[in-house]
Amino acid sequence: NSFSVEFDIYRKVPKDLTQPTYTGAFISILCCVFILFLFLSELTGFIATEIVNELYVDDPDKDSGGKIDVSLNISLPNLHCDLVGLDIQDEMGRHEVGHIDNSMKIPLNQGDGCRFEGEFTINKVPGNFHVSTHSATAQPQNPDMTHTIHKLAFGEKLQVHKVQGAFNALGGADKLSSNPLASHDYILKIVPTVYEDLSGKQRFSYQYTVANKEYVAYSHTGRIIPAIWFRYDLSPITVKYTERRQPLYRFITTICAIVGGTFTVAGIIDSCIFTASEAWKKIQIGKMS
């Protein structure tokens, strides 16, 4: 037993050799409050989920078969539904006029206008889709292409509050005051986006940047029928958002550092104050004697 006692690095000081002070009590209370504050701050950080983003060059959704889902919702208040159609083209040779699958047209303004809602797929190559009158049996003389875009989104919808991305950059675009006979070009740069939660499950979506121009087009035969063009290209850069949580060992290490560091600093402060006060007392006693 005497041998094992020699290895005790936490030697105990008898209580009759210690001296409590009001200053020490005050510092002890402040110390406990400070430790509690830091502990709660660290606990909040440990419970909270952090989202880390990174960039890399790759196609993240290789299981999609080279396709991207598109959701379009657009209103043309001055163009009849019989005239509105969706056409899709790309560099793989696809040329589809009057796409009707998974789409519907809702009459507006007593039938004078139309709201087009559609979901379709595009290939992962540069191309375009456009809202026009090209699929109509009879072309109108002066089609009015003024419009409002309610939604244009690519891929799976991500409902994550902490991620503020451009998933619906054209949502709310209003061209009602533009030239009725003008065509509209929206140039889109689509950026693949991956969101990985704490369980490792990945969701694939796409953000996009947009630039637009408005023009009245002419050819040698006269004015070209206007349309609303969405010309897209894919960025080779992928944005990845990853949910992360502070590991338990780091949380425990931080708490130990907080408790030990606080008590050590508080002990140094208390010792300095006690030594100074004792020295002051000795000076006062010397003056009195």
C-alpha positions as semicolon CSV with decimal commas, in nm:
position;residue;x (nm);y (nm);z (nm)
1;N;0,000;0,000;0,000
2;S;0,278;0,243;0,089
3;F;0,437;0,171;-0,250
4;S;0,116;0,252;-0,443
5;V;0,061;0,569;-0,244
6;E;0,394;0,702;-0,369
7;F;0,246;0,716;-0,720
8;D;-0,043;0,941;-0,618
9;I;0,006;1,261;-0,819
10;Y;-0,308;1,414;-0,667
11;R;-0,175;1,478;-0,316
12;K;-0,433;1,602;-0,067
13;V;-0,382;1,903;0,157
14;P;-0,539;1,872;0,505
15;K;-0,831;2,110;0,556
16;D;-0,672;2,266;0,863
17;L;-0,388;2,389;0,640
18;T;-0,620;2,570;0,396
19;Q;-0,772;2,914;0,437
20;P;-1,103;3,017;0,277
21;T;-1,139;3,379;0,164
22;Y;-1,421;3,596;0,030
23;T;-1,212;3,670;-0,278
24;G;-1,168;3,299;-0,344
25;A;-1,542;3,242;-0,306
26;F;-1,618;3,524;-0,552
27;I;-1,367;3,392;-0,806
28;S;-1,506;3,038;-0,762
29;I;-1,861;3,158;-0,840
30;L;-1,742;3,352;-1,147
31;C;-1,544;3,048;-1,252
32;C;-1,848;2,818;-1,234
33;V;-2,067;3,065;-1,426
34;F;-1,800;3,101;-1,694
35;I;-1,761;2,723;-1,725
36;L;-2,141;2,681;-1,751
37;F;-2,159;2,945;-2,027
38;L;-1,880;2,782;-2,230
39;F;-2,025;2,436;-2,172
40;L;-2,367;2,541;-2,306
41;S;-2,203;2,711;-2,605
42;E;-2,005;2,398;-2,689
43;L;-2,312;2,177;-2,633
44;T;-2,512;2,389;-2,877
45;G;-2,233;2,358;-3,133
46;F;-2,213;1,981;-3,075
47;I;-2,587;1,928;-3,124
48;A;-2,613;2,163;-3,426
49;T;-2,544;2,033;-3,777
50;E;-2,281;2,210;-3,981
51;I;-2,305;2,224;-4,361
52;V;-1,972;2,217;-4,545
53;N;-1,951;2,286;-4,917
54;E;-1,685;2,183;-5,163
55;L;-1,623;2,197;-5,538
56;Y;-1,493;1,919;-5,763
57;V;-1,497;1,818;-6,130
58;D;-1,720;1,514;-6,190
59;D;-2,068;1,403;-6,293
60;P;-2,221;1,318;-5,953
61;D;-2,543;1,151;-6,074
62;K;-2,410;0,875;-6,299
63;D;-2,724;0,664;-6,243
64;S;-2,950;0,919;-6,413
65;G;-2,885;0,777;-6,759
66;G;-2,756;1,110;-6,884
67;K;-3,091;1,281;-6,819
68;I;-3,196;1,583;-6,614
69;D;-3,552;1,640;-6,491
70;V;-3,692;1,985;-6,567
71;S;-3,994;2,158;-6,413
72;L;-4,134;2,464;-6,596
73;N;-4,424;2,687;-6,496
74;I;-4,484;2,997;-6,711
75;S;-4,780;3,229;-6,781
76;L;-4,843;3,406;-7,112
77;P;-5,143;3,632;-7,040
78;N;-5,196;3,737;-7,403
79;L;-5,150;3,413;-7,595
80;H;-5,426;3,153;-7,643
81;C;-5,358;2,800;-7,512
82;D;-5,415;2,650;-7,859
83;L;-5,107;2,837;-7,978
84;V;-4,872;2,762;-7,687
85;G;-4,629;2,472;-7,720
86;L;-4,296;2,347;-7,588
87;D;-4,014;2,247;-7,823
88;I;-3,692;2,070;-7,719
89;Q;-3,361;2,051;-7,910
90;D;-3,007;1,945;-7,823
91;E;-2,671;1,852;-7,973
92;M;-2,749;1,479;-7,961
93;G;-2,996;1,530;-8,243
94;R;-3,313;1,554;-8,039
95;H;-3,571;1,783;-8,199
96;E;-3,915;1,758;-8,046
97;V;-4,189;2,002;-8,145
98;G;-4,501;2,036;-7,929
99;H;-4,398;1,827;-7,626
100;I;-4,715;1,727;-7,441
101;D;-4,616;1,451;-7,192
102;N;-4,660;1,548;-6,823
103;S;-4,776;1,896;-6,919
104;M;-5,096;2,096;-6,901
105;K;-5,230;2,430;-7,020
106;I;-5,457;2,640;-6,802
107;P;-5,657;2,921;-6,971
108;L;-5,615;3,273;-6,828
109;N;-5,802;3,604;-6,881
110;Q;-6,124;3,444;-7,014
111;G;-5,925;3,224;-7,250
112;D;-5,709;3,500;-7,397
113;G;-5,403;3,387;-7,202
114;C;-5,242;3,061;-7,098
115;R;-5,045;2,912;-6,813
116;F;-4,815;2,629;-6,917
117;E;-4,697;2,376;-6,659
118;G;-4,476;2,090;-6,762
119;E;-4,223;1,834;-6,642
120;F;-3,983;1,679;-6,892
121;T;-3,626;1,554;-6,925
122;I;-3,328;1,691;-7,114
123;N;-3,001;1,524;-7,208
124;K;-2,678;1,623;-7,037
125;V;-2,551;1,801;-7,346
126;P;-2,587;2,165;-7,459
127;G;-2,926;2,241;-7,608
128;N;-3,241;2,445;-7,563
129;F;-3,611;2,423;-7,497
130;H;-3,845;2,702;-7,591
131;V;-4,205;2,808;-7,551
132;S;-4,341;2,911;-7,890
133;T;-4,625;2,883;-8,142
134;H;-4,425;2,648;-8,369
135;S;-4,648;2,350;-8,291
136;A;-4,975;2,538;-8,366
137;T;-5,168;2,430;-8,677
138;A;-5,202;2,792;-8,789
139;Q;-4,941;3,053;-8,702
140;P;-5,076;3,382;-8,559
141;Q;-4,976;3,709;-8,727
142;N;-4,858;3,888;-8,413
143;P;-4,806;3,646;-8,122
144;D;-4,762;3,825;-7,790
145;M;-4,477;3,661;-7,596
146;T;-4,497;3,875;-7,282
147;H;-4,477;3,637;-6,989
148;T;-4,410;3,566;-6,623
149;I;-4,195;3,272;-6,516
150;H;-4,320;3,117;-6,192
151;K;-4,074;2,831;-6,177
152;L;-3,784;2,681;-6,368
153;A;-3,599;2,412;-6,174
154;F;-3,372;2,120;-6,260
155;G;-3,338;1,789;-6,079
156;E;-3,471;1,693;-5,737
157;K;-3,608;1,966;-5,515
158;L;-3,389;2,037;-5,212
159;Q;-3,577;2,169;-4,909
160;V;-3,284;2,267;-4,690
161;H;-3,308;2,598;-4,502
162;K;-2,934;2,638;-4,451
163;V;-2,854;2,609;-4,823
164;Q;-2,926;2,932;-5,007
165;G;-2,870;2,833;-5,368
166;A;-2,996;2,943;-5,710
167;F;-3,225;2,643;-5,763
168;N;-3,506;2,858;-5,906
169;A;-3,313;3,161;-6,029
170;L;-3,581;3,258;-6,284
171;G;-3,873;3,221;-6,043
172;G;-4,066;3,550;-6,047
173;A;-3,912;3,682;-6,370
174;D;-4,164;3,934;-6,511
175;K;-4,158;4,034;-6,879
176;L;-4,515;4,166;-6,902
177;S;-4,400;4,518;-6,994
178;S;-4,162;4,407;-7,270
179;N;-4,217;4,436;-7,647
180;P;-4,501;4,190;-7,734
181;L;-4,332;4,093;-8,061
182;A;-3,989;4,034;-7,909
183;S;-3,816;3,702;-7,857
184;H;-3,655;3,630;-7,520
185;D;-3,328;3,444;-7,476
186;Y;-3,240;3,303;-7,135
187;I;-2,882;3,174;-7,131
188;L;-2,847;2,916;-6,852
189;K;-2,533;2,766;-6,702
190;I;-2,646;2,458;-6,509
191;V;-2,433;2,357;-6,207
192;P;-2,472;2,000;-6,070
193;T;-2,537;2,002;-5,696
194;V;-2,516;1,720;-5,442
195;Y;-2,656;1,727;-5,088
196;E;-2,539;1,457;-4,845
197;D;-2,709;1,427;-4,506
198;L;-2,568;1,280;-4,184
199;S;-2,677;0,927;-4,278
200;G;-2,479;0,947;-4,603
201;K;-2,786;0,963;-4,827
202;Q;-2,726;1,182;-5,132
203;R;-2,977;1,393;-5,322
204;F;-2,899;1,533;-5,667
205;S;-3,019;1,868;-5,789
206;Y;-2,900;2,152;-6,012
207;Q;-2,848;2,521;-5,959
208;Y;-2,812;2,761;-6,249
209;T;-2,703;3,111;-6,339
210;V;-2,891;3,309;-6,600
211;A;-2,837;3,593;-6,843
212;N;-3,111;3,715;-7,071
213;K;-3,168;3,934;-7,374
214;E;-3,475;4,056;-7,560
215;Y;-3,482;4,119;-7,935
216;V;-3,699;4,131;-8,246
217;A;-3,552;3,889;-8,501
218;Y;-3,565;3,935;-8,878
219;S;-3,459;3,724;-9,175
220;H;-3,458;3,783;-9,553
221;T;-3,823;3,671;-9,559
222;G;-3,931;3,919;-9,288
223;R;-3,983;3,911;-8,915
224;I;-3,920;3,576;-8,744
225;I;-4,194;3,440;-8,519
226;P;-4,093;3,523;-8,159
227;A;-4,033;3,261;-7,891
228;I;-3,910;3,226;-7,534
229;W;-3,578;3,042;-7,551
230;F;-3,401;2,867;-7,266
231;R;-3,050;2,783;-7,393
232;Y;-2,854;2,572;-7,149
233;D;-2,508;2,430;-7,101
234;L;-2,371;2,222;-6,813
235;S;-2,086;2,332;-6,591
236;P;-1,813;2,070;-6,530
237;I;-1,789;2,190;-6,168
238;T;-2,006;2,014;-5,910
239;V;-2,109;2,178;-5,582
240;K;-2,141;1,941;-5,288
241;Y;-2,306;2,023;-4,955
242;T;-2,230;1,783;-4,670
243;E;-2,394;1,772;-4,327
244;R;-2,141;1,724;-4,050
245;R;-2,157;1,704;-3,672
246;Q;-1,870;1,754;-3,428
247;P;-1,738;1,413;-3,312
248;L;-1,795;1,314;-2,948
249;Y;-1,424;1,285;-2,864
250;R;-1,363;1,644;-2,976
251;F;-1,656;1,766;-2,764
252;I;-1,521;1,584;-2,455
253;T;-1,170;1,717;-2,521
254;T;-1,300;2,072;-2,549
255;I;-1,502;2,043;-2,225
256;C;-1,197;1,909;-2,040
257;A;-0,989;2,196;-2,176
258;I;-1,253;2,449;-2,067
259;V;-1,284;2,310;-1,711
260;G;-0,911;2,259;-1,659
261;G;-0,807;2,587;-1,819
262;T;-1,066;2,790;-1,631
263;F;-0,978;2,644;-1,292
264;T;-0,606;2,685;-1,359
265;V;-0,639;3,051;-1,459
266;A;-0,879;3,118;-1,172
267;G;-0,633;2,955;-0,931
268;I;-0,349;3,175;-1,057
269;I;-0,564;3,491;-1,023
270;D;-0,679;3,390;-0,672
271;S;-0,319;3,311;-0,566
272;C;-0,194;3,649;-0,692
273;I;-0,473;3,836;-0,514
274;F;-0,416;3,640;-0,188
275;T;-0,036;3,695;-0,201
276;A;-0,082;4,067;-0,268
277;S;-0,333;4,104;0,016
278;E;-0,106;3,919;0,261
279;A;0,188;4,140;0,162
280;W;-0,026;4,449;0,209
281;K;-0,128;4,331;0,556
282;K;0,236;4,280;0,653
283;I;0,317;4,632;0,533
284;Q;0,032;4,777;0,737
285;I;0,144;4,582;1,046
286;G;0,499;4,708;0,997
287;K;0,377;5,068;0,982
288;M;0,173;5,023;1,301
289;S;0,465;4,871;1,491
